[in-house]
Structure formats: structure tokens, C-alpha cells
DNA sequence: GTGCCTGTTGACTGACCAGTCGATCAGAGT
DNA sequence: ACTCTGATCGACTGGTCAGTCAACAGGCAC
């Protein structure tokens, strides 16, 4: 519980949620702290009771969600008897579903943090790098067991994979591409197929039954 | 020629070049117009003699360079008897070489425009979309002649391809990865190999001698 | 009741900065 | 010589906004 009024409302959370909506709508740089306070229905000063600065709000939003993703990737990687391709599919699913369920939050994270990492402290870069490394680990395991090519490093592969997904989300965010439920599901398969299987046709890949 | 002093210096260009350095160093939002004027060694007011606003400077920088890239892609696509893979290699080369030769300008374009397209007018989105479409066209031709898979649309493939390259440049920009001459050359091949050939091993692809 | 602590309020301040404007300067044309 | 035009200058203005602060409210301990 927090707050005196016994209304059972966590004002801190209220402010964070309002910030998601405001940052998504107007952009972090183009909105005022008063916009966030108004959206949350609290006094201007209360924002500074809970947060040190406007930027700290953004940091919290990012770290909160990014950590969820890092945890998810670790869990996915720990699954036994699962192919690298299926692990990458699970990672892509997690990210795409995050966007599907909380498009405003993901928009803020991608547009204001991930894709603007220079304007902020190096704090975020370390976290972003962590994601790369976890994905790279999945690929490196597959390189070791021979299912993935050994001449493309895990790090490089992670960049391509994450880059493709981020571009996909950006296309949705900037409305370059429609937001339909089928699109989300199709995109999961397609991105994995494009990155793992490649764009080129596979002329007579012998006996292996890949994707039907 | 421009300017009264007969010094033969184009002040407009001087301001644009100074803006590249300042925007790259401090970020568009975190620098003052006076920083640009100082860097260029001209009076504050002169900036407004040549440009309507701070934002117009950024727009010019972006449009100038982006058009060069669009023209290059059109030229590459027009080459006859060249495989889609080789065309994509040429596109990747153009972009990576742009970064190699003008890292500050590319940093500004990627960080302040491409990756921040929502904060600006829709003007840029249209140009960005144009690039996607040109790349998509290369892929669609290859799908028609059977060299690329038909189940991944040109549009989708273009997103993956461009996304991977942008991520690559971002990694250089944010110094997540070293800037060596060999890295640039390797990256060209690797990105094309990853996207066209895929990450997975090709078990016995007949006669082709890939990576020895 | 008294004192204290946390939550809450919103008016205010101080800094910052994009963009303006009137002045000055130098060459071209007549 | 005179004026017109465009380049060049930089002090100044007007507005914006992040962050501060002094005050107030209600619960809790004693």
C-alpha cells in the first residue's frame, strides 16, 4: 500500500503508466513533466517525490522491461533438447508478443532508449549488450554442435537477428506495415526463417525435412 | 562563389559540415545553434541567413545523403547479369563504405533521423520507405527467377536486410564492436552471407564450395 | 494532545536557447 | 560618388520547462 488516502492506489505506478502513454504519444523530448502529472491525475510535485528526474522515469521503464526480456532469454536458452532455431523462435515470440500486448511501452523503449542510446548514459548500452550476448550464446552453442555455420560469429548473428526484429517493430511503430494478429504470428516465423534459413532457395536439401 | 570576402569559402557548406561534427558529438537535441556557429567559425545570425531553423539543417544533411544512397541502389539494381546476392552485397558495401568514409555524418543520419523518425515529420518516413522498396524490388526479382525463396516477401526481406545493416552501423557508432578496416570488409560479406545464406549449416549442398 | 513522518500540492524560479532584428560591411552596377 | 543587394554580425527577446520549495493533510506513536 502507498498513499495516505487509503484509496489503495500506488501513485508511483500510476505515474509510470501515465509516462508510458505520454512518452509514446508525444515523445520523451517533446512532452513536459506536467503532461505526465496531468495524465496520471496527480500534482506536478508528486512526480519529483517519487523520481529524481524526468529521465529517471524513462530509465525505470526501460530497465523494468528489459530485465524481463533478459530473464526470458536466459530461461529459453536453458531449455534442453531444443534446437537453436526453436530457441530463436521463442525469443522472437517473446519480443513480438511484448509489442502486441504493450505497444506503447515497447514504442517508448525502442524509440526513446534502444534507438537513441547515445543521448543517454552508458547504463543502457551495457544492458543492450547483455541481450546481444545472450542471443550470441544460443548461436555459439549451435555452431559448436554443427547446426549453425561456424564462420558467422554468435555476436554477428545476434546483431542480424536482433536488428531484423527491431526493424520489424519499428515498421509497426511507424505504421509502415499493418498491425494485424496474423501479421504478428507470421512475422515470428518469417523472421526466424529469414535469418536461420536465409533468403536464398535451398536447391534439393537432400533428406532433411525442414519446415515441411 | 558566395560571400563578400572573396575568400572563396561557401559558408553554407561550412555550416553544414560544422553541424555534422557538432550533431555527432553532442546530439541534435543536446547542442545549441551557437555550438554550430562557433564550430563553423561564423556568427550566430548567419546560420539563420542560410537555414530557416535548426531542424532544417538536419533535414538537409539527411536528404542530401539519403538521396545519394537511393540513387546508388537504383544503379545497382539496374545492373544486368548480376545475381541478387551480388546486388545486395553492393548495397551493403555502399552503406558500409559510407560509414567508413563519413562516420560522423552517418552517425547523425542513423541516430538522429532514421532511428528517431517519429520525432520528425513524415517527410523522412517516405524517404526511408523508398529505400525499403528499392531493396524489396531486388529481392522480388530474385523470387521470380527462383533464386530466392518465394515465401518471404521482398518487403519483409528488405526489412531484415536493412535492419541487420543498421544494427551493424549502430554497433560501430556505439562502440560495441571495433572499427578496423578488416572488420568493415568482413562485415560486408558476413551480413550478406547471414541474410542470403542463413545462419544454419547447409548439409551437403552438392558441389558448391562454401567456406572451404 | 503533541510531534513526527510520509504523501501531496502547485506556484514559482532560474536557466536555457531558438529565433529575431537592426546594424554594418563589401562589392556590383550605373 | 551613390545606391542597391546580399553577406555578416551578435545582442536581445520571448517563451518554455525542469526542478524546487514551503505549506498542508492525515495517519501513527506515545
Short mmCIF file of C-alpha atoms (C1' of nucleotides) in Angstrom, two decimals:
data_model
loop_
_atom_site.label_atom_id
_atom_site.label_comp_id
_atom_site.label_asym_id
_atom_site.label_seq_id
_atom_site.Cartn_x
_atom_site.Cartn_y
_atom_site.Cartn_z
CA UNK A 1 0.00 0.00 0.00
CA UNK A 2 1.06 3.55 -0.50
CA UNK A 3 -0.54 6.92 -0.13
CA UNK A 4 -2.44 8.35 2.75
CA UNK A 5 -5.89 8.30 1.30
CA UNK A 6 -6.34 4.58 1.75
CA UNK A 7 -7.54 4.55 -1.84
CA UNK A 8 -5.17 1.66 -2.35
CA UNK A 9 -3.69 3.28 -5.42
CA UNK A 10 0.06 3.12 -5.94
CA UNK A 11 0.76 6.61 -7.20
CA UNK A 12 4.26 5.67 -8.23
CA UNK A 13 2.90 3.04 -10.58
CA UNK A 14 0.22 5.46 -11.74
CA UNK A 15 2.93 7.91 -12.75
CA UNK A 16 4.97 5.26 -14.56
CA UNK A 17 1.93 4.09 -16.51
CA UNK A 18 0.97 7.63 -17.38
CA UNK A 19 4.51 8.27 -18.55
CA UNK A 20 4.31 5.31 -20.93
CA UNK A 21 1.25 6.78 -22.58
CA UNK A 22 2.60 10.32 -22.72
CA UNK A 23 6.08 9.36 -23.93
CA UNK A 24 4.55 7.12 -26.59
CA UNK A 25 2.17 9.82 -27.75
CA UNK A 26 4.39 12.90 -27.73
CA UNK A 27 7.91 11.56 -27.41
CA UNK A 28 10.17 11.93 -24.40
CA UNK A 29 11.74 15.18 -25.54
CA UNK A 30 8.54 16.79 -26.71
CA UNK A 31 6.47 16.27 -23.60
CA UNK A 32 6.51 18.14 -20.32
CA UNK A 33 6.69 16.64 -16.88
CA UNK A 34 3.37 18.37 -16.30
CA UNK A 35 1.87 16.29 -19.12
CA UNK A 36 2.82 13.17 -17.21
CA UNK A 37 1.43 14.52 -13.94
CA UNK A 38 -1.82 15.53 -15.62
CA UNK A 39 -2.17 12.17 -17.35
CA UNK A 40 -1.65 10.44 -14.00
CA UNK A 41 -4.06 12.79 -12.26
CA UNK A 42 -1.53 13.83 -9.62
CA UNK A 43 0.15 17.09 -8.72
CA UNK A 44 3.25 18.14 -10.56
CA UNK A 45 5.41 17.99 -7.45
CA UNK A 46 4.47 14.40 -6.70
CA UNK A 47 6.39 13.25 -9.73
CA UNK A 48 9.53 14.58 -8.07
CA UNK A 49 8.59 12.93 -4.81
CA UNK A 50 8.87 9.54 -6.48
CA UNK A 51 11.51 10.23 -9.13
CA UNK A 52 14.66 12.28 -9.21
CA UNK A 53 14.20 13.50 -12.74
CA UNK A 54 12.24 13.09 -15.92
CA UNK A 55 14.99 10.89 -17.24
CA UNK A 56 14.81 8.58 -14.26
CA UNK A 57 11.22 7.73 -15.21
CA UNK A 58 12.37 6.64 -18.64
CA UNK A 59 15.24 4.66 -17.13
CA UNK A 60 12.89 2.78 -14.82
CA UNK A 61 10.53 1.94 -17.64
CA UNK A 62 13.37 0.65 -19.74
CA UNK A 63 15.17 -1.33 -17.05
CA UNK A 64 11.98 -2.89 -15.74
CA UNK A 65 11.02 -4.26 -19.11
CA UNK A 66 14.45 -5.03 -20.48
CA UNK A 67 15.23 -7.16 -17.46
CA UNK A 68 12.08 -9.17 -18.12
CA UNK A 69 13.38 -9.84 -21.61
CA UNK A 70 16.86 -10.78 -20.43
CA UNK A 71 15.33 -13.20 -17.93
CA UNK A 72 13.14 -14.68 -20.63
CA UNK A 73 16.11 -15.23 -22.94
CA UNK A 74 18.09 -16.92 -20.18
CA UNK A 75 15.15 -19.21 -19.48
CA UNK A 76 14.71 -20.00 -23.17
CA UNK A 77 18.39 -20.78 -23.58
CA UNK A 78 18.32 -23.12 -20.60
CA UNK A 79 15.73 -25.40 -22.23
CA UNK A 80 17.18 -28.80 -23.04
CA UNK A 81 16.71 -30.73 -26.24
CA UNK A 82 15.55 -27.66 -28.13
CA UNK A 83 17.17 -26.60 -31.41
CA UNK A 84 18.79 -23.19 -31.78
CA UNK A 85 16.20 -22.33 -34.37
CA UNK A 86 13.41 -23.08 -31.94
CA UNK A 87 15.12 -21.07 -29.23
CA UNK A 88 15.42 -18.11 -31.56
CA UNK A 89 11.77 -18.55 -32.47
CA UNK A 90 10.92 -18.36 -28.76
CA UNK A 91 12.98 -15.20 -28.36
CA UNK A 92 11.33 -13.59 -31.38
CA UNK A 93 7.95 -14.60 -29.98
CA UNK A 94 8.68 -13.04 -26.63
CA UNK A 95 9.67 -9.73 -28.19
CA UNK A 96 6.86 -9.62 -30.71
CA UNK A 97 4.28 -10.59 -28.06
CA UNK A 98 5.65 -7.86 -25.82
CA UNK A 99 4.86 -5.43 -28.58
CA UNK A 100 1.49 -6.99 -29.21
CA UNK A 101 0.44 -6.65 -25.57
CA UNK A 102 2.11 -3.38 -24.67
CA UNK A 103 2.76 -1.49 -27.86
CA UNK A 104 3.08 1.87 -26.12
CA UNK A 105 5.73 0.67 -23.70
CA UNK A 106 7.66 -1.06 -26.45
CA UNK A 107 7.44 2.03 -28.61
CA UNK A 108 8.96 4.09 -25.82
CA UNK A 109 11.72 1.57 -25.19
CA UNK A 110 12.66 1.22 -28.81
CA UNK A 111 12.28 4.78 -29.96
CA UNK A 112 13.49 6.62 -26.88
CA UNK A 113 16.09 4.25 -25.49
CA UNK A 114 17.28 1.43 -27.72
CA UNK A 115 17.42 3.54 -30.84
CA UNK A 116 18.72 6.61 -29.06
CA UNK A 117 21.31 5.05 -26.84
CA UNK A 118 23.87 7.77 -27.39
CA UNK A 119 21.84 10.56 -25.89
CA UNK A 120 21.75 8.72 -22.58
CA UNK A 121 24.28 7.31 -20.25
CA UNK A 122 26.20 4.20 -20.96
CA UNK A 123 23.98 2.44 -18.46
CA UNK A 124 21.63 1.35 -21.18
CA UNK A 125 24.33 0.24 -23.57
CA UNK A 126 25.53 -2.33 -21.06
CA UNK A 127 22.03 -3.76 -20.78
CA UNK A 128 21.57 -3.78 -24.53
CA UNK A 129 24.88 -5.51 -24.95
CA UNK A 130 23.74 -8.15 -22.44
CA UNK A 131 20.85 -9.04 -24.72
CA UNK A 132 23.20 -9.40 -27.66
CA UNK A 133 25.42 -11.67 -25.66
CA UNK A 134 22.62 -13.94 -24.57
CA UNK A 135 21.47 -14.35 -28.14
CA UNK A 136 25.05 -14.85 -29.26
CA UNK A 137 25.35 -17.65 -26.73
CA UNK A 138 22.44 -19.51 -28.31
CA UNK A 139 24.08 -19.21 -31.70
CA UNK A 140 27.52 -20.18 -30.46
CA UNK A 141 26.14 -23.39 -28.96
CA UNK A 142 24.60 -24.22 -32.30
CA UNK A 143 27.86 -23.50 -34.08
CA UNK A 144 29.61 -25.90 -31.76
CA UNK A 145 27.17 -28.72 -32.41
CA UNK A 146 27.34 -28.06 -36.13
CA UNK A 147 23.78 -27.00 -36.77
CA UNK A 148 24.82 -23.40 -37.48
CA UNK A 149 27.61 -22.21 -39.73
CA UNK A 150 30.88 -21.81 -37.94
CA UNK A 151 32.07 -18.85 -39.98
CA UNK A 152 29.47 -16.40 -38.70
CA UNK A 153 30.20 -15.50 -35.10
CA UNK A 154 27.47 -15.61 -32.47
CA UNK A 155 27.94 -11.90 -31.89
CA UNK A 156 27.47 -11.08 -35.54
CA UNK A 157 24.50 -13.39 -35.87
CA UNK A 158 22.92 -11.82 -32.79
CA UNK A 159 23.23 -8.42 -34.37
CA UNK A 160 21.49 -9.55 -37.54
CA UNK A 161 18.77 -11.31 -35.63
CA UNK A 162 18.09 -8.53 -33.17
CA UNK A 163 18.41 -5.91 -35.90
CA UNK A 164 15.81 -7.62 -38.03
CA UNK A 165 13.38 -7.82 -35.13
CA UNK A 166 13.92 -4.23 -34.10
CA UNK A 167 13.35 -3.13 -37.68
CA UNK A 168 10.16 -5.13 -37.71
CA UNK A 169 8.88 -3.46 -34.56
CA UNK A 170 9.91 -0.09 -35.95
CA UNK A 171 7.88 -0.74 -39.06
CA UNK A 172 4.86 -1.42 -36.89
CA UNK A 173 5.55 1.57 -34.67
CA UNK A 174 5.92 3.93 -37.60
CA UNK A 175 2.97 2.30 -39.30
CA UNK A 176 4.88 1.27 -42.40
CA UNK A 177 3.16 -2.09 -42.14
CA UNK A 178 -0.26 -3.20 -40.82
CA UNK A 179 -0.87 -4.37 -37.24
CA UNK A 180 -2.96 -7.49 -37.61
CA UNK A 181 -2.96 -10.52 -35.38
CA UNK A 182 -1.99 -12.74 -38.30
CA UNK A 183 0.88 -10.41 -39.14
CA UNK A 184 2.32 -10.85 -35.67
CA UNK A 185 2.23 -14.63 -35.94
CA UNK A 186 3.51 -14.70 -39.49
CA UNK A 187 6.32 -12.32 -38.59
CA UNK A 188 7.60 -14.66 -35.89
CA UNK A 189 8.04 -17.50 -38.35
CA UNK A 190 9.29 -15.34 -41.16
CA UNK A 191 11.97 -13.58 -39.22
CA UNK A 192 13.35 -16.89 -37.97
CA UNK A 193 13.10 -18.43 -41.40
CA UNK A 194 14.85 -15.46 -43.00
CA UNK A 195 17.68 -15.31 -40.50
CA UNK A 196 18.24 -19.02 -39.86
CA UNK A 197 17.28 -20.42 -43.23
CA UNK A 198 18.34 -17.44 -45.34
CA UNK A 199 16.60 -15.79 -48.23
CA UNK A 200 18.03 -17.98 -50.93
CA UNK A 201 16.23 -21.06 -52.15
CA UNK A 202 17.58 -24.37 -50.96
CA UNK A 203 18.12 -26.46 -54.05
CA UNK A 204 17.46 -30.10 -53.13
CA UNK A 205 18.46 -30.10 -49.49
CA UNK A 206 18.51 -33.85 -49.55
CA UNK A 207 16.67 -35.81 -46.88
CA UNK A 208 16.29 -33.26 -44.12
CA UNK A 209 12.69 -32.28 -43.52
CA UNK A 210 12.92 -28.60 -42.83
CA UNK A 211 9.74 -26.60 -42.46
CA UNK A 212 7.67 -29.27 -44.19
CA UNK B 1 31.14 31.56 -55.16
CA UNK B 2 29.49 33.05 -52.18
CA UNK B 3 30.41 35.56 -49.53
CA UNK B 4 31.73 39.03 -49.80
CA UNK B 5 35.25 38.44 -48.62
CA UNK B 6 36.35 36.76 -51.79
CA UNK B 7 37.79 34.06 -49.56
CA UNK B 8 36.08 31.61 -51.82
CA UNK B 9 34.57 29.79 -48.90
CA UNK B 10 31.00 28.62 -49.12
CA UNK B 11 29.71 29.48 -45.68
CA UNK B 12 26.58 27.47 -46.19
CA UNK B 13 28.65 24.36 -46.69
CA UNK B 14 30.86 25.35 -43.78
CA UNK B 15 27.81 25.45 -41.55
CA UNK B 16 26.53 22.09 -42.78
CA UNK B 17 29.89 20.46 -42.18
CA UNK B 18 30.18 22.01 -38.75
CA UNK B 19 26.69 20.77 -37.94
CA UNK B 20 27.72 17.22 -38.81
CA UNK B 21 30.53 17.35 -36.31
CA UNK B 22 28.51 19.02 -33.59
CA UNK B 23 25.42 16.84 -34.01
CA UNK B 24 27.62 13.74 -33.98
CA UNK B 25 29.49 14.85 -30.89
CA UNK B 26 26.68 16.22 -28.72
CA UNK B 27 23.50 15.02 -30.34
CA UNK B 28 20.95 17.16 -32.15
CA UNK B 29 18.84 17.84 -29.08
CA UNK B 30 21.74 18.47 -26.75
CA UNK B 31 23.59 21.05 -28.81
CA UNK B 32 22.86 24.72 -29.32
CA UNK B 33 22.71 26.53 -32.61
CA UNK B 34 25.53 28.64 -31.22
CA UNK B 35 27.67 25.50 -30.98
CA UNK B 36 27.23 25.00 -34.69
CA UNK B 37 28.02 28.64 -35.45
CA UNK B 38 31.12 28.52 -33.25
CA UNK B 39 32.30 25.27 -34.83
CA UNK B 40 31.86 26.80 -38.26
CA UNK B 41 33.58 30.00 -37.16
CA UNK B 42 30.67 32.19 -38.27
CA UNK B 43 28.28 34.48 -36.44
CA UNK B 44 25.18 33.07 -34.86
CA UNK B 45 22.88 35.02 -37.12
CA UNK B 46 24.45 33.68 -40.28
CA UNK B 47 23.08 30.26 -39.55
CA UNK B 48 19.60 31.76 -39.87
CA UNK B 49 20.58 33.56 -43.02
CA UNK B 50 21.13 30.20 -44.72
CA UNK B 51 18.67 28.00 -42.88
CA UNK B 52 15.17 28.50 -41.55
CA UNK B 53 15.70 26.51 -38.41
CA UNK B 54 17.98 24.14 -36.59
CA UNK B 55 15.85 21.28 -37.84
CA UNK B 56 16.22 22.34 -41.44
CA UNK B 57 19.97 21.80 -41.14
CA UNK B 58 19.39 18.23 -40.06
CA UNK B 59 16.86 17.70 -42.84
CA UNK B 60 19.31 18.91 -45.46
CA UNK B 61 22.05 16.64 -44.16
CA UNK B 62 19.74 13.68 -44.23
CA UNK B 63 18.14 14.31 -47.60
CA UNK B 64 21.44 15.08 -49.30
CA UNK B 65 23.00 11.79 -48.24
CA UNK B 66 19.92 9.60 -48.37
CA UNK B 67 19.30 10.58 -51.96
CA UNK B 68 22.82 9.51 -52.83
CA UNK B 69 22.05 6.12 -51.38
CA UNK B 70 18.74 5.81 -53.19
CA UNK B 71 20.46 6.67 -56.46
CA UNK B 72 23.15 4.11 -55.75
CA UNK B 73 20.61 1.38 -55.10
CA UNK B 74 18.76 2.18 -58.31
CA UNK B 75 22.02 1.98 -60.22
CA UNK B 76 22.97 -1.31 -58.58
CA UNK B 77 19.58 -2.82 -59.31
CA UNK B 78 19.85 -1.82 -62.95
CA UNK B 79 22.99 -3.90 -63.49
CA UNK B 80 22.33 -6.80 -65.82
CA UNK B 81 23.52 -10.37 -65.35
CA UNK B 82 24.19 -9.83 -61.66
CA UNK B 83 22.73 -12.12 -59.02
CA UNK B 84 20.50 -10.77 -56.25
CA UNK B 85 23.11 -11.80 -53.74
CA UNK B 86 25.73 -9.73 -55.51
CA UNK B 87 23.38 -6.78 -55.76
CA UNK B 88 22.71 -6.96 -52.04
CA UNK B 89 26.44 -7.18 -51.48
CA UNK B 90 26.87 -4.00 -53.49
CA UNK B 91 24.17 -2.25 -51.45
CA UNK B 92 25.75 -3.36 -48.18
CA UNK B 93 29.12 -2.17 -49.48
CA UNK B 94 27.77 1.22 -50.35
CA UNK B 95 26.27 1.73 -46.91
CA UNK B 96 29.24 0.37 -45.00
CA UNK B 97 31.67 2.42 -47.08
CA UNK B 98 29.56 5.50 -46.43
CA UNK B 99 30.10 4.88 -42.77
CA UNK B 100 33.76 4.16 -43.25
CA UNK B 101 34.37 7.43 -45.08
CA UNK B 102 31.97 9.69 -43.21
CA UNK B 103 31.26 8.13 -39.84
CA UNK B 104 30.09 11.37 -38.27
CA UNK B 105 27.54 12.08 -40.99
CA UNK B 106 26.27 8.51 -40.89
CA UNK B 107 26.04 8.64 -37.13
CA UNK B 108 23.88 11.73 -37.35
CA UNK B 109 21.65 10.23 -40.02
CA UNK B 110 21.15 6.98 -38.20
CA UNK B 111 20.90 8.20 -34.66
CA UNK B 112 19.05 11.46 -35.20
CA UNK B 113 16.89 10.68 -38.20
CA UNK B 114 16.49 7.05 -39.20
CA UNK B 115 16.24 5.77 -35.67
CA UNK B 116 14.16 8.68 -34.46
CA UNK B 117 11.73 9.04 -37.31
CA UNK B 118 8.75 9.66 -35.09
CA UNK B 119 10.01 12.86 -33.59
CA UNK B 120 10.16 14.46 -37.01
CA UNK B 121 7.76 14.99 -39.82
CA UNK B 122 6.61 12.22 -42.01
CA UNK B 123 8.88 13.60 -44.70
CA UNK B 124 11.65 11.28 -43.67
CA UNK B 125 9.49 8.20 -43.36
CA UNK B 126 8.60 8.46 -47.02
CA UNK B 127 12.27 8.55 -47.99
CA UNK B 128 13.10 5.67 -45.68
CA UNK B 129 10.26 3.66 -47.13
CA UNK B 130 11.67 4.34 -50.60
CA UNK B 131 14.89 2.61 -49.63
CA UNK B 132 12.97 -0.40 -48.36
CA UNK B 133 11.08 -0.59 -51.60
CA UNK B 134 14.16 -0.47 -53.75
CA UNK B 135 15.72 -3.30 -51.80
CA UNK B 136 12.44 -5.20 -51.88
CA UNK B 137 12.48 -4.91 -55.64
CA UNK B 138 15.85 -6.63 -55.86
CA UNK B 139 14.52 -9.47 -53.72
CA UNK B 140 11.26 -9.76 -55.60
CA UNK B 141 13.09 -10.17 -58.90
CA UNK B 142 15.11 -12.97 -57.35
CA UNK B 143 11.97 -14.62 -56.05
CA UNK B 144 10.52 -14.53 -59.53
CA UNK B 145 13.54 -16.19 -61.09
CA UNK B 146 13.61 -18.79 -58.32
CA UNK B 147 16.91 -17.93 -56.75
CA UNK B 148 15.25 -16.62 -53.58
CA UNK B 149 12.52 -18.28 -51.54
CA UNK B 150 9.06 -17.30 -52.65
CA UNK B 151 7.52 -17.43 -49.20
CA UNK B 152 9.41 -14.45 -47.80
CA UNK B 153 8.14 -11.23 -49.36
CA UNK B 154 10.55 -8.69 -50.76
CA UNK B 155 9.26 -6.16 -48.25
CA UNK B 156 9.94 -8.46 -45.34
CA UNK B 157 13.34 -9.45 -46.64
CA UNK B 158 14.25 -5.80 -47.12
CA UNK B 159 13.39 -5.14 -43.50
CA UNK B 160 15.63 -7.92 -42.30
CA UNK B 161 18.46 -6.89 -44.57
CA UNK B 162 18.30 -3.21 -43.81
CA UNK B 163 17.72 -3.90 -40.12
CA UNK B 164 20.81 -6.04 -39.91
CA UNK B 165 22.95 -3.38 -41.57
CA UNK B 166 21.58 -0.61 -39.43
CA UNK B 167 22.27 -2.66 -36.33
CA UNK B 168 25.78 -3.21 -37.55
CA UNK B 169 26.36 0.50 -38.01
CA UNK B 170 24.80 1.15 -34.62
CA UNK B 171 27.22 -1.27 -33.03
CA UNK B 172 30.10 0.66 -34.57
CA UNK B 173 28.58 4.00 -33.64
CA UNK B 174 28.05 2.99 -30.03
CA UNK B 175 31.40 1.29 -29.96
CA UNK B 176 30.07 -2.12 -29.12
CA UNK B 177 32.40 -3.52 -31.73
CA UNK B 178 35.81 -2.45 -33.06
CA UNK B 179 36.31 -0.18 -36.09
CA UNK B 180 39.01 -1.85 -38.07
CA UNK B 181 39.44 -1.83 -41.81
CA UNK B 182 39.23 -5.61 -41.90
CA UNK B 183 36.04 -5.52 -39.87
CA UNK B 184 34.39 -3.33 -42.48
CA UNK B 185 35.28 -5.70 -45.28
CA UNK B 186 34.39 -8.81 -43.33
CA UNK B 187 31.10 -7.28 -42.28
CA UNK B 188 30.06 -6.77 -45.91
CA UNK B 189 30.46 -10.45 -46.70
CA UNK B 190 29.09 -11.66 -43.42
CA UNK B 191 25.91 -9.66 -43.50
CA UNK B 192 25.13 -10.87 -46.99
CA UNK B 193 26.03 -14.43 -46.10
CA UNK B 194 23.89 -14.30 -42.96
CA UNK B 195 20.84 -12.84 -44.65
CA UNK B 196 21.01 -14.60 -48.02
CA UNK B 197 22.56 -17.88 -46.98
CA UNK B 198 21.14 -18.02 -43.46
CA UNK B 199 22.79 -18.96 -40.22
CA UNK B 200 22.13 -22.66 -40.44
CA UNK B 201 24.64 -25.05 -41.91
CA UNK B 202 23.90 -26.37 -45.32
CA UNK B 203 24.31 -30.11 -45.04
CA UNK B 204 25.89 -31.30 -48.28
CA UNK B 205 24.80 -28.58 -50.65
CA UNK B 206 26.14 -30.56 -53.52
CA UNK B 207 29.15 -29.19 -55.36
CA UNK B 208 29.29 -25.59 -54.17
CA UNK B 209 32.47 -24.77 -52.32
CA UNK B 210 31.36 -22.56 -49.50
CA UNK B 211 33.94 -21.54 -46.93
CA UNK B 212 36.19 -24.41 -47.87
"C1'" DG C 1 -2.85 16.43 22.56
"C1'" DT C 2 1.84 16.76 20.55
"C1'" DG C 3 5.20 15.63 17.43
"C1'" DC C 4 6.71 13.30 13.54
"C1'" DC C 5 6.70 11.14 9.16
"C1'" DT C 6 5.13 10.36 4.60
"C1'" DG C 7 2.34 11.77 0.92
"C1'" DT C 8 0.59 15.58 -1.56
"C1'" DT C 9 0.01 20.13 -3.59
"C1'" DG C 10 1.03 23.76 -7.24
"C1'" DA C 11 3.09 28.31 -7.62
"C1'" DC C 12 7.45 29.85 -8.54
"C1'" DT C 13 12.36 30.35 -10.14
"C1'" DG C 14 16.28 30.14 -12.73
"C1'" DA C 15 18.42 28.62 -16.68
"C1'" DC C 16 18.47 27.77 -21.18
"C1'" DC C 17 18.05 28.64 -26.07
"C1'" DA C 18 15.68 29.11 -30.73
"C1'" DG C 19 14.88 32.54 -33.46
"C1'" DT C 20 14.70 37.90 -34.45
"C1'" DC C 21 16.37 42.23 -35.86
"C1'" DG C 22 18.67 46.34 -36.76
"C1'" DA C 23 23.38 47.46 -37.76
"C1'" DT C 24 27.45 47.03 -40.53
"C1'" DC C 25 30.21 45.76 -44.45
"C1'" DA C 26 31.79 44.96 -49.25
"C1'" DG C 27 31.32 44.58 -53.90
"C1'" DA C 28 28.47 45.40 -58.41
"C1'" DG C 29 26.08 48.33 -61.27
"C1'" DT C 30 25.33 52.97 -63.07
"C1'" DA D 1 30.10 59.02 -55.90
"C1'" DC D 2 25.97 56.72 -54.74
"C1'" DT D 3 22.88 53.13 -54.02
"C1'" DC D 4 21.35 48.53 -54.04
"C1'" DT D 5 21.86 43.87 -52.70
"C1'" DG D 6 23.24 40.23 -50.16
"C1'" DA D 7 26.52 38.63 -46.64
"C1'" DT D 8 27.74 39.02 -41.92
"C1'" DC D 9 27.40 40.22 -37.20
"C1'" DG D 10 25.90 39.40 -32.28
"C1'" DA D 11 22.96 41.41 -28.61
"C1'" DC D 12 18.50 40.71 -27.29
"C1'" DT D 13 13.71 38.78 -26.57
"C1'" DG D 14 10.19 35.77 -25.50
"C1'" DG D 15 8.79 31.54 -24.25
"C1'" DT D 16 9.49 27.15 -22.39
"C1'" DC D 17 10.16 23.91 -18.70
"C1'" DA D 18 12.84 21.04 -15.36
"C1'" DG D 19 13.25 21.07 -10.90
"C1'" DT D 20 12.49 23.47 -6.04
"C1'" DC D 21 10.13 24.60 -2.02
"C1'" DA D 22 7.17 25.90 1.58
"C1'" DA D 23 2.98 24.55 3.10
"C1'" DC D 24 -0.65 21.41 4.11
"C1'" DA D 25 -3.01 16.72 5.23
"C1'" DG D 26 -3.69 12.70 7.56
"C1'" DG D 27 -2.08 8.62 10.00
"C1'" DC D 28 0.58 6.76 13.90
"C1'" DA D 29 3.26 6.53 18.23
"C1'" DC D 30 3.44 7.93 22.81
#
